[in-house]
Coordinates of N, CA and C in Angstrom, one line a residue:
M1 N 111.3 138.4 -8.0 CA 111.8 137.6 -7.0 C 111.6 136.1 -7.3
S2 N 111.3 135.8 -8.5 CA 111.1 134.4 -8.9 C 112.3 133.9 -9.7
G3 N 112.5 132.6 -9.8 CA 113.5 132.0 -10.6 C 114.9 132.0 -9.9
Y4 N 116.0 132.0 -10.6 CA 117.3 132.0 -10.0 C 117.9 133.4 -9.9
I5 N 118.7 133.5 -8.9 CA 119.5 134.8 -8.7 C 121.0 134.4 -8.9
L6 N 121.5 135.1 -9.9 CA 122.9 134.8 -10.2 C 123.8 135.5 -9.2
C7 N 124.7 134.8 -8.6 CA 125.6 135.3 -7.6 C 126.6 136.3 -8.3
Q8 N 126.7 137.5 -7.8 CA 127.6 138.5 -8.3 C 128.9 138.6 -7.5
I9 N 128.9 138.2 -6.3 CA 130.0 138.3 -5.4 C 130.4 136.9 -5.0
K10 N 131.7 136.7 -4.6 CA 132.2 135.4 -4.3 C 131.5 134.9 -3.1
R11 N 131.4 133.5 -3.0 CA 130.8 132.9 -1.8 C 131.8 132.8 -0.7
A12 N 131.3 132.9 0.5 CA 132.2 132.9 1.7 C 132.8 131.5 2.0
S13 N 134.0 131.4 2.5 CA 134.5 130.1 2.9 C 133.9 129.7 4.3
L14 N 133.7 130.7 5.1 CA 133.1 130.5 6.4 C 131.7 131.2 6.4
P15 N 130.7 130.5 6.7 CA 129.3 131.0 6.6 C 129.0 132.0 7.7
F16 N 127.9 132.7 7.5 CA 127.3 133.6 8.6 C 126.2 132.8 9.2
Y17 N 126.2 132.5 10.5 CA 125.1 131.8 11.1 C 124.0 132.6 11.5
I18 N 122.7 132.3 11.1 CA 121.5 133.1 11.4 C 120.8 132.3 12.5
E19 N 120.8 132.9 13.7 CA 120.3 132.2 14.9 C 118.8 131.9 14.8
N20 N 118.1 132.9 14.3 CA 116.6 132.8 14.4 C 116.1 131.5 13.6
I21 N 116.7 131.2 12.5 CA 116.3 130.1 11.7 C 117.3 128.9 11.7
S22 N 118.3 129.1 12.5 CA 119.4 128.0 12.6 C 119.9 127.6 11.3
T23 N 120.4 128.5 10.5 CA 121.0 128.1 9.2 C 122.2 129.0 8.9
N24 N 123.0 128.5 7.9 CA 124.1 129.3 7.5 C 123.9 129.9 6.1
I25 N 124.5 131.1 5.9 CA 124.4 131.7 4.6 C 125.8 131.9 4.1
Y26 N 126.0 131.8 2.8 CA 127.4 131.9 2.2 C 127.6 133.0 1.2
S27 N 126.6 133.8 0.9 CA 126.7 134.8 -0.1 C 125.8 136.0 0.2
I28 N 126.1 137.1 -0.4 CA 125.3 138.3 -0.2 C 123.9 138.1 -0.8
E29 N 123.8 137.3 -1.8 CA 122.5 137.0 -2.4 C 121.6 136.2 -1.4
E30 N 122.2 135.2 -0.7 CA 121.5 134.5 0.3 C 121.1 135.4 1.5
L31 N 122.0 136.3 1.8 CA 121.7 137.3 2.9 C 120.5 138.2 2.5
C32 N 120.5 138.7 1.2 CA 119.4 139.5 0.8 C 118.1 138.7 0.8
Y33 N 118.1 137.5 0.4 CA 116.9 136.6 0.4 C 116.4 136.5 1.8
Y34 N 117.2 136.3 2.8 CA 116.8 136.2 4.1 C 116.2 137.5 4.6
L35 N 116.9 138.6 4.4 CA 116.4 139.9 4.8 C 115.1 140.2 4.2
Y36 N 114.9 139.9 3.0 CA 113.7 140.3 2.3 C 112.5 139.5 2.8
H37 N 112.7 138.2 3.1 CA 111.6 137.3 3.4 C 111.3 137.2 4.9
N38 N 112.2 137.9 5.7 CA 112.1 137.7 7.2 C 112.2 139.0 7.9
I39 N 111.5 140.1 7.5 CA 111.7 141.4 8.1 C 111.3 141.4 9.5
Y40 N 110.4 140.5 9.9 CA 109.9 140.5 11.3 C 111.0 139.9 12.3
L41 N 112.0 139.2 11.7 CA 113.0 138.6 12.5 C 114.3 139.4 12.6
L42 N 114.3 140.6 11.9 CA 115.5 141.4 11.9 C 115.7 142.1 13.2
D43 N 116.7 141.7 13.9 CA 117.0 142.4 15.2 C 118.5 142.3 15.4
E44 N 119.0 142.5 16.7 CA 120.4 142.6 17.0 C 121.1 141.3 16.8
T45 N 120.4 140.2 16.7 CA 121.0 138.9 16.4 C 121.6 138.8 15.0
I46 N 121.1 139.6 14.1 CA 121.7 139.6 12.8 C 122.3 141.0 12.4
I47 N 121.6 142.0 12.8 CA 122.1 143.4 12.4 C 123.1 143.8 13.5
N48 N 124.3 143.5 13.3 CA 125.4 143.7 14.3 C 126.8 143.8 13.7
E49 N 127.7 144.1 14.5 CA 129.1 144.2 14.0 C 129.6 142.9 13.5
H50 N 129.1 141.8 14.0 CA 129.6 140.5 13.5 C 129.3 140.3 12.0
L51 N 128.0 140.7 11.6 CA 127.7 140.6 10.2 C 128.5 141.5 9.4
C52 N 128.8 142.7 9.9 CA 129.7 143.7 9.1 C 131.0 143.1 8.9
D53 N 131.6 142.5 9.9 CA 132.9 141.8 9.8 C 132.9 140.7 8.8
W54 N 131.8 139.9 8.8 CA 131.7 138.8 7.9 C 131.6 139.3 6.4
I55 N 130.9 140.4 6.2 CA 130.8 141.0 4.9 C 132.2 141.5 4.4
K56 N 133.0 142.0 5.3 CA 134.3 142.5 4.9 C 135.3 141.3 4.7
N57 N 135.3 140.4 5.7 CA 136.4 139.4 5.7 C 136.1 138.2 4.7
E58 N 134.8 137.8 4.6 CA 134.4 136.7 3.8 C 134.0 137.0 2.4
L59 N 133.4 138.2 2.2 CA 132.9 138.6 0.9 C 133.8 139.6 0.3
G60 N 134.7 140.2 1.0 CA 135.6 141.2 0.5 C 134.9 142.6 0.1
L61 N 133.8 142.9 0.7 CA 133.0 144.1 0.4 C 133.4 145.2 1.4
L62 N 134.5 145.8 1.2 CA 135.0 146.8 2.2 C 134.2 148.0 2.3
K63 N 133.7 148.5 1.1 CA 132.9 149.8 1.1 C 131.6 149.5 1.8
L64 N 131.0 148.4 1.5 CA 129.7 148.1 2.2 C 129.9 147.9 3.7
Y65 N 131.0 147.3 4.0 CA 131.3 147.1 5.5 C 131.4 148.5 6.1
Q66 N 132.1 149.4 5.5 CA 132.3 150.7 6.1 C 130.9 151.5 6.2
K67 N 130.1 151.3 5.2 CA 128.8 152.0 5.2 C 127.9 151.4 6.3
L68 N 127.9 150.1 6.4 CA 127.0 149.4 7.4 C 127.5 149.7 8.8
Y69 N 128.8 149.7 9.0 CA 129.4 150.0 10.3 C 129.0 151.5 10.8
R70 N 129.0 152.4 9.8 CA 128.7 153.8 10.1 C 127.2 153.8 10.5
I71 N 126.3 153.1 9.8 CA 124.9 153.0 10.2 C 124.7 152.5 11.6
L72 N 125.5 151.5 12.0 CA 125.4 151.0 13.3 C 125.9 152.1 14.4
E73 N 127.0 152.7 14.1 CA 127.5 153.7 15.0 C 126.5 154.9 15.2
E74 N 125.9 155.3 14.1 CA 124.9 156.4 14.1 C 123.5 156.0 14.6
E75 N 123.4 154.6 14.9 CA 122.1 154.1 15.4 C 120.9 154.5 14.5
R76 N 121.1 154.3 13.2 CA 120.1 154.8 12.2 C 119.0 153.8 12.0
G77 N 119.0 152.6 12.6 CA 117.9 151.6 12.5 C 118.1 150.5 11.5
A78 N 117.3 149.5 11.7 CA 117.4 148.3 10.8 C 117.1 148.6 9.4
G79 N 116.2 149.6 9.1 CA 115.8 149.9 7.8 C 116.9 150.4 6.9
D80 N 117.7 151.4 7.4 CA 118.8 151.9 6.7 C 119.9 150.8 6.5
F81 N 120.0 149.9 7.4 CA 121.0 148.9 7.4 C 120.7 147.9 6.2
I82 N 119.5 147.3 6.2 CA 119.2 146.3 5.2 C 119.0 146.9 3.8
L83 N 118.5 148.1 3.7 CA 118.4 148.7 2.4 C 119.8 149.0 1.8
A84 N 120.8 149.3 2.6 CA 122.1 149.4 2.1 C 122.7 148.1 1.5
V85 N 122.3 147.0 2.2 CA 122.7 145.7 1.6 C 122.1 145.4 0.3
F86 N 120.8 145.7 0.2 CA 120.1 145.5 -1.1 C 120.6 146.3 -2.2
R87 N 121.0 147.6 -1.9 CA 121.5 148.5 -2.9 C 122.9 148.0 -3.5
E88 N 123.6 147.2 -2.7 CA 124.9 146.8 -3.1 C 124.9 145.9 -4.4
I89 N 123.8 145.1 -4.6 CA 123.8 144.3 -5.8 C 122.5 144.5 -6.5
N90 N 121.8 145.6 -6.2 CA 120.5 145.8 -6.9 C 119.6 144.6 -6.9
Y91 N 119.4 144.1 -5.7 CA 118.7 142.8 -5.5 C 117.2 143.0 -5.8
L92 N 116.6 144.1 -5.5 CA 115.2 144.3 -5.7 C 114.9 145.2 -6.9
T93 N 113.7 145.1 -7.4 CA 113.2 146.0 -8.4 C 112.9 147.3 -7.7
H94 N 112.6 148.4 -8.4 CA 112.3 149.7 -7.8 C 111.0 149.6 -7.0
E95 N 110.0 148.9 -7.5 CA 108.7 148.7 -6.8 C 108.9 147.9 -5.5
Q96 N 109.7 146.8 -5.6 CA 109.9 146.0 -4.4 C 110.7 146.8 -3.4
F97 N 111.7 147.5 -3.8 CA 112.5 148.3 -2.9 C 111.6 149.4 -2.2
K98 N 110.7 150.0 -2.9 CA 109.8 151.0 -2.4 C 108.8 150.4 -1.4
K99 N 108.2 149.3 -1.7 CA 107.3 148.6 -0.8 C 108.0 148.2 0.4
L100 N 109.2 147.6 0.3 CA 109.9 147.1 1.5 C 110.2 148.3 2.4
N101 N 110.7 149.4 1.8 CA 111.0 150.6 2.6 C 109.8 151.0 3.4
E102 N 108.6 151.0 2.8 CA 107.4 151.5 3.5 C 107.1 150.5 4.6
E103 N 107.2 149.2 4.4 CA 107.0 148.2 5.5 C 107.9 148.4 6.6
L104 N 109.2 148.7 6.3 CA 110.2 148.9 7.4 C 109.9 150.2 8.2
V105 N 109.4 151.2 7.6 CA 109.0 152.4 8.3 C 107.9 152.2 9.3
V106 N 106.9 151.4 8.8 CA 105.8 151.1 9.7 C 106.2 150.2 10.8
L107 N 107.1 149.2 10.5 CA 107.6 148.3 11.6 C 108.4 149.1 12.6
E108 N 109.2 150.0 12.2 CA 110.1 150.7 13.2 C 109.3 151.7 14.0
Q109 N 108.1 152.0 13.6 CA 107.3 152.9 14.4 C 106.5 152.2 15.5
L110 N 106.4 150.9 15.4 CA 105.7 150.1 16.4 C 106.5 150.1 17.7
P111 N 105.8 150.0 18.8 CA 106.4 149.8 20.1 C 107.2 148.5 20.1
E112 N 108.3 148.4 20.9 CA 109.1 147.3 20.9 C 108.4 146.0 21.1
V113 N 107.4 146.0 22.1 CA 106.7 144.8 22.4 C 105.8 144.4 21.2
A114 N 105.3 145.3 20.4 CA 104.5 144.9 19.3 C 105.4 144.3 18.2
R115 N 106.6 144.7 18.1 CA 107.5 144.1 17.1 C 107.9 142.7 17.6
K116 N 108.0 142.5 18.9 CA 108.4 141.2 19.4 C 107.2 140.2 19.2
K117 N 106.0 140.7 19.4 CA 104.8 139.8 19.1 C 104.8 139.4 17.7
K118 N 105.0 140.4 16.8 CA 105.0 140.0 15.3 C 106.0 139.0 15.0
K119 N 107.2 139.1 15.7 CA 108.3 138.2 15.4 C 107.8 136.8 15.9
G120 N 107.2 136.7 17.1 CA 106.7 135.4 17.6 C 105.7 134.8 16.7
D121 N 104.8 135.7 16.2 CA 103.7 135.1 15.3 C 104.3 134.6 14.0
Y122 N 105.3 135.3 13.5 CA 106.0 134.9 12.3 C 106.7 133.5 12.5
L123 N 107.3 133.3 13.7 CA 108.0 132.1 14.0 C 106.9 130.9 14.1
V124 N 105.8 131.2 14.7 CA 104.7 130.2 14.8 C 104.3 129.8 13.4
D125 N 104.1 130.8 12.5 CA 103.6 130.5 11.1 C 104.6 129.7 10.4
N126 N 105.9 129.7 10.8 CA 106.9 129.0 10.1 C 107.4 127.8 11.0
R127 N 106.5 127.4 11.9 CA 106.7 126.2 12.7 C 107.9 126.1 13.6
M128 N 108.4 127.3 14.0 CA 109.6 127.4 14.9 C 109.0 127.7 16.3
Y129 N 108.4 126.7 16.9 CA 107.5 127.0 18.1 C 108.4 127.3 19.3
V130 N 109.5 126.6 19.5 CA 110.3 126.9 20.7 C 110.8 128.3 20.7
N131 N 111.3 128.7 19.5 CA 111.8 130.1 19.4 C 110.7 131.1 19.6
A132 N 109.5 130.8 19.1 CA 108.4 131.7 19.2 C 108.0 131.9 20.7
I133 N 108.0 130.8 21.5 CA 107.7 130.9 22.9 C 108.7 131.8 23.6
R134 N 109.9 131.6 23.3 CA 111.0 132.5 23.9 C 110.7 133.9 23.6
I135 N 110.3 134.2 22.4 CA 110.0 135.6 22.0 C 108.8 136.2 22.7
Y136 N 107.7 135.3 22.8 CA 106.5 135.7 23.5 C 106.8 136.0 24.9
E137 N 107.6 135.2 25.6 CA 107.9 135.4 27.0 C 108.7 136.7 27.2
D138 N 109.6 137.0 26.2 CA 110.3 138.3 26.3 C 109.3 139.4 26.1
A139 N 108.4 139.3 25.2 CA 107.4 140.4 24.9 C 106.5 140.6 26.2
L140 N 106.2 139.5 26.9 CA 105.3 139.7 28.1 C 106.1 140.4 29.2
R141 N 107.4 140.3 29.2 CA 108.1 141.0 30.3 C 108.2 142.5 30.0
S142 N 107.9 142.9 28.8 CA 108.0 144.3 28.5 C 106.7 144.9 28.1
V143 N 105.6 144.1 28.2 CA 104.3 144.6 27.7 C 103.8 145.8 28.5
D144 N 104.1 145.9 29.8 CA 103.7 147.1 30.6 C 104.4 148.3 30.1
T145 N 105.7 148.2 29.8 CA 106.4 149.4 29.4 C 106.0 149.8 28.0
G146 N 105.4 148.9 27.3 CA 105.0 149.2 25.9 C 103.7 150.0 25.9
G147 N 103.0 150.1 27.1 CA 101.8 150.9 27.2 C 100.6 150.4 26.3
L148 N 100.6 149.1 26.1 CA 99.6 148.5 25.3 C 98.5 147.9 26.0
G149 N 98.6 147.7 27.3 CA 97.5 147.3 28.1 C 97.2 145.8 28.1
G150 N 96.1 145.4 28.8 CA 95.7 144.0 29.0 C 95.3 143.3 27.7
Q151 N 94.7 144.0 26.8 CA 94.3 143.4 25.6 C 95.4 142.8 24.8
Y152 N 96.5 143.6 24.7 CA 97.7 143.1 23.9 C 98.3 142.0 24.7
E153 N 98.3 142.0 26.0 CA 98.9 140.9 26.8 C 98.1 139.7 26.5
G154 N 96.8 139.8 26.5 CA 95.9 138.6 26.2 C 96.2 138.0 24.8
E155 N 96.5 138.9 23.8 CA 96.8 138.4 22.5 C 98.1 137.5 22.5
I156 N 99.1 138.0 23.3 CA 100.3 137.3 23.3 C 100.1 136.0 24.1
F157 N 99.4 136.0 25.2 CA 99.2 134.7 25.9 C 98.5 133.7 25.0
H158 N 97.5 134.2 24.2 CA 96.8 133.2 23.4 C 97.7 132.6 22.3
N159 N 98.5 133.4 21.7 CA 99.3 132.9 20.6 C 100.4 132.0 21.2
M160 N 100.9 132.3 22.4 CA 101.9 131.5 23.0 C 101.2 130.1 23.3
G161 N 100.0 130.1 23.7 CA 99.3 128.9 24.0 C 99.2 128.0 22.7
C162 N 99.0 128.7 21.6 CA 98.9 127.9 20.3 C 100.3 127.3 20.0
A163 N 101.4 128.0 20.3 CA 102.7 127.4 20.1 C 102.9 126.2 21.0
Y164 N 102.5 126.3 22.3 CA 102.6 125.2 23.2 C 101.8 124.0 22.7
L165 N 100.6 124.2 22.2 CA 99.8 123.1 21.7 C 100.5 122.4 20.5
H166 N 101.1 123.2 19.7 CA 101.9 122.5 18.6 C 103.0 121.6 19.1
L167 N 103.5 121.9 20.2 CA 104.6 121.1 20.8 C 104.0 120.0 21.7
F168 N 102.6 119.9 21.8 CA 101.9 119.0 22.6 C 102.2 119.2 24.1
Q169 N 102.6 120.4 24.5 CA 102.7 120.7 25.9 C 101.4 121.3 26.4
I170 N 100.5 120.4 26.6 CA 99.1 120.8 26.8 C 98.8 121.6 28.1
E171 N 99.5 121.2 29.2 CA 99.3 121.9 30.4 C 99.7 123.4 30.3
E172 N 100.9 123.6 29.7 CA 101.3 125.0 29.5 C 100.4 125.8 28.6
A173 N 99.9 125.1 27.5 CA 98.9 125.7 26.6 C 97.6 126.1 27.4
K174 N 97.1 125.2 28.2 CA 95.9 125.5 29.0 C 96.1 126.8 29.9
E175 N 97.3 126.8 30.5 CA 97.5 128.0 31.4 C 97.6 129.3 30.6
C176 N 98.2 129.2 29.4 CA 98.2 130.4 28.6 C 96.9 130.9 28.1
F177 N 96.0 129.9 27.7 CA 94.7 130.2 27.2 C 93.8 130.8 28.4
E178 N 94.1 130.3 29.6 CA 93.3 130.8 30.7 C 93.7 132.2 31.0
K179 N 95.0 132.5 31.0 CA 95.4 133.9 31.2 C 94.9 134.8 30.1
A180 N 94.9 134.3 28.8 CA 94.3 135.1 27.7 C 92.9 135.4 27.9
Y181 N 92.1 134.4 28.4 CA 90.7 134.6 28.6 C 90.4 135.6 29.7
E182 N 91.3 135.6 30.8 CA 91.1 136.6 31.9 C 91.3 138.0 31.4
K183 N 92.1 138.2 30.3 CA 92.3 139.5 29.8 C 91.3 139.9 28.7
L184 N 90.8 138.9 27.9 CA 90.0 139.3 26.8 C 88.5 138.8 26.8
H185 N 88.3 137.7 27.5 CA 86.9 137.2 27.7 C 86.1 137.0 26.3
T186 N 86.8 136.5 25.4 CA 86.1 136.2 24.1 C 85.7 134.7 24.0
K187 N 84.7 134.5 23.3 CA 84.2 133.1 23.2 C 85.2 132.2 22.5
L188 N 85.9 132.7 21.5 CA 86.9 131.9 20.8 C 88.0 131.5 21.7
I189 N 88.5 132.4 22.6 CA 89.5 132.0 23.5 C 89.0 131.0 24.5
L190 N 87.8 131.1 25.0 CA 87.2 130.2 25.9 C 87.1 128.8 25.2
K191 N 86.8 128.7 24.0 CA 86.7 127.5 23.3 C 88.1 126.8 23.2
H192 N 89.1 127.6 22.9 CA 90.5 127.1 22.9 C 90.9 126.6 24.2
Y193 N 90.6 127.3 25.3 CA 90.9 126.9 26.6 C 90.3 125.6 27.0
L194 N 89.0 125.5 26.7 CA 88.3 124.2 27.0 C 88.7 123.0 26.2
C195 N 89.2 123.3 24.9 CA 89.8 122.2 24.1 C 91.0 121.7 24.8
A196 N 91.9 122.6 25.3 CA 93.1 122.2 26.0 C 92.7 121.4 27.2
C197 N 91.7 121.9 28.0 CA 91.3 121.2 29.2 C 90.8 119.7 28.8
R198 N 90.1 119.6 27.7 CA 89.6 118.3 27.3 C 90.7 117.3 27.0
M199 N 91.8 117.8 26.6 CA 92.9 116.9 26.3 C 93.5 116.4 27.6
L200 N 93.3 117.1 28.7 CA 93.9 116.7 30.0 C 92.9 116.1 31.0
M201 N 91.6 116.3 30.8 CA 90.6 115.9 31.8 C 89.7 114.7 31.3
E202 N 89.3 114.0 32.3 CA 88.2 113.0 32.0 C 86.9 113.8 31.8
E203 N 85.9 113.0 31.2 CA 84.7 113.6 30.8 C 84.0 114.4 31.9
A204 N 83.8 113.8 33.1 CA 83.1 114.4 34.2 C 83.8 115.7 34.7
Q205 N 85.1 115.6 34.8 CA 85.9 116.8 35.3 C 85.8 117.9 34.2
W206 N 85.8 117.5 33.0 CA 85.8 118.5 31.9 C 84.4 119.2 31.9
Q207 N 83.3 118.4 32.1 CA 82.0 119.0 32.1 C 81.9 120.0 33.2
G208 N 82.5 119.7 34.4 CA 82.5 120.6 35.5 C 83.2 121.9 35.2
E209 N 84.3 121.8 34.4 CA 85.1 123.0 34.0 C 84.3 123.8 33.0
C210 N 83.6 123.2 32.1 CA 82.7 123.9 31.2 C 81.6 124.7 32.0
A211 N 81.1 124.1 33.0 CA 80.1 124.8 33.8 C 80.7 125.9 34.6
R212 N 81.8 125.7 35.1 CA 82.5 126.7 35.9 C 82.8 128.0 35.0
M213 N 83.2 127.7 33.8 CA 83.5 128.8 32.9 C 82.3 129.4 32.2
G214 N 81.1 128.8 32.4 CA 79.9 129.4 31.8 C 79.8 129.1 30.3
A215 N 80.3 128.0 29.8 CA 80.2 127.7 28.4 C 78.8 127.2 28.1
D216 N 78.3 127.7 27.0 CA 77.0 127.2 26.6 C 77.0 125.8 26.0
L217 N 75.9 125.2 25.9 CA 75.8 123.8 25.5 C 76.3 123.6 24.0
D218 N 76.0 124.5 23.1 CA 76.4 124.4 21.7 C 78.0 124.4 21.7
T219 N 78.6 125.3 22.4 CA 80.1 125.3 22.4 C 80.7 124.0 22.9
C220 N 80.1 123.5 24.0 CA 80.6 122.2 24.6 C 80.4 121.1 23.6
R221 N 79.3 121.0 22.9 CA 79.1 120.0 21.9 C 80.0 120.1 20.7
E222 N 80.3 121.3 20.3 CA 81.2 121.6 19.2 C 82.6 121.1 19.5
I223 N 83.1 121.4 20.8 CA 84.4 120.9 21.2 C 84.4 119.4 21.3
Q224 N 83.4 118.8 21.8 CA 83.4 117.3 21.9 C 83.5 116.7 20.6
K225 N 82.8 117.2 19.6 CA 82.8 116.7 18.3 C 84.2 116.8 17.6
E226 N 84.8 117.9 17.8 CA 86.2 118.1 17.2 C 87.2 117.2 17.9
M227 N 87.1 117.1 19.2 CA 88.1 116.3 20.0 C 87.9 114.8 19.8
E228 N 86.7 114.4 19.6 CA 86.5 113.0 19.3 C 87.1 112.6 17.9
A229 N 87.0 113.5 17.0 CA 87.5 113.3 15.6 C 89.1 113.3 15.6
K230 N 89.7 114.2 16.5 CA 91.1 114.5 16.4 C 91.8 114.3 17.7
K231 N 91.4 113.4 18.5 CA 92.0 113.1 19.8 C 93.4 112.6 19.6
P232 N 94.4 113.2 20.2 CA 95.8 112.8 20.0 C 96.1 111.4 20.7
D233 N 96.8 110.6 20.0 CA 97.3 109.4 20.7 C 98.7 109.1 20.1
A234 N 99.2 107.9 20.2 CA 100.5 107.6 19.8 C 100.7 107.4 18.3
S235 N 99.6 107.3 17.6 CA 99.7 107.0 16.1 C 100.1 108.3 15.4
R236 N 100.8 108.2 14.3 CA 101.2 109.3 13.5 C 100.0 110.0 12.9
E237 N 99.1 109.2 12.4 CA 97.9 109.7 11.7 C 97.1 110.7 12.7
K238 N 96.9 110.2 13.9 CA 96.2 111.1 14.9 C 97.0 112.3 15.2
Q239 N 98.3 112.2 15.3 CA 99.2 113.3 15.6 C 99.0 114.4 14.5
E240 N 99.0 113.9 13.2 CA 98.8 114.8 12.1 C 97.4 115.5 12.1
D241 N 96.4 114.7 12.5 CA 95.0 115.2 12.7 C 95.0 116.4 13.7
M242 N 95.7 116.1 14.8 CA 95.7 117.2 15.9 C 96.4 118.4 15.4
G243 N 97.5 118.2 14.6 CA 98.2 119.3 14.0 C 97.3 120.2 13.1
A244 N 96.5 119.5 12.4 CA 95.5 120.2 11.5 C 94.6 121.1 12.3
L245 N 94.1 120.5 13.5 CA 93.2 121.2 14.3 C 93.9 122.4 14.9
L246 N 95.1 122.3 15.3 CA 95.8 123.4 15.9 C 96.1 124.5 14.9
E247 N 96.4 124.1 13.6 CA 96.5 125.1 12.6 C 95.2 125.9 12.4
K248 N 94.1 125.2 12.5 CA 92.7 125.8 12.4 C 92.5 126.8 13.5
Y249 N 92.9 126.5 14.7 CA 92.7 127.4 15.9 C 93.5 128.6 15.7
T250 N 94.8 128.5 15.3 CA 95.7 129.6 15.1 C 95.1 130.6 14.1
K251 N 94.7 130.0 12.9 CA 94.3 130.8 11.8 C 93.0 131.5 12.1
E252 N 92.0 130.8 12.7 CA 90.7 131.4 13.0 C 90.9 132.5 14.0
Y253 N 91.8 132.4 14.9 CA 92.0 133.5 15.9 C 92.7 134.7 15.3
H254 N 93.6 134.5 14.4 CA 94.3 135.6 13.7 C 93.3 136.3 12.9
R255 N 92.4 135.6 12.2 CA 91.4 136.3 11.4 C 90.4 137.1 12.3
S256 N 90.1 136.6 13.5 CA 89.1 137.3 14.3 C 89.7 138.6 14.9
T257 N 91.0 138.7 15.1 CA 91.6 139.8 15.8 C 92.3 140.8 14.8
G258 N 92.8 140.3 13.7 CA 93.5 141.1 12.8 C 95.0 141.3 13.2
F259 N 95.4 140.6 14.3 CA 96.8 140.7 14.7 C 97.7 139.6 13.9

């Protein structure tokens, strides 16, 4: 998957627009690249009749169009659909194809809400925070039907809070962290909640909130130290410092949970 990929099929005159990453693709090679590197984003916004029509009309791949359309009609799932696209130009090595197939099987076995959460997490990792929040909100609406309970709901609220922090929507982030803490009661989430509070509150009010939440003295001192070093203001340098702090929060939480 390194180096250049030689285009085997003509480029399209009219591109296919991929909503999730707001970009256009012009060839089947570009389509394969997107599918391979973004499996958590594969949903009905790309795997649909519109893509089939584009493959037929713009790339002239009638047989592939017929094959993909049949997969959609038979509701055989995203895995069969994208693997058929890869087979068309032998885009992957045998080992890559096998590994991807295994990943798709695991992904398709997850409850829908779990797939949505993974999609949101992927978007956060790629700095598409607005889209990530939209996906998290959708996941929260279906979390009960997913049978995953309060713990999973807490995970989603926490990660949505991180997305809001990256957008410097601190009040929304604080509310998400508070809801996450209500579900999970972990020290790490408490720290993230109190950090968001510190961005919004004066010292005395924040100290009162720390006491109300039962935060120990060491945790409060650690938060103060971090916030003094990276307190956001109008300068670009401070904004970048806060961005680094938010990256740290997101990564340390993912490491602690395995999600």
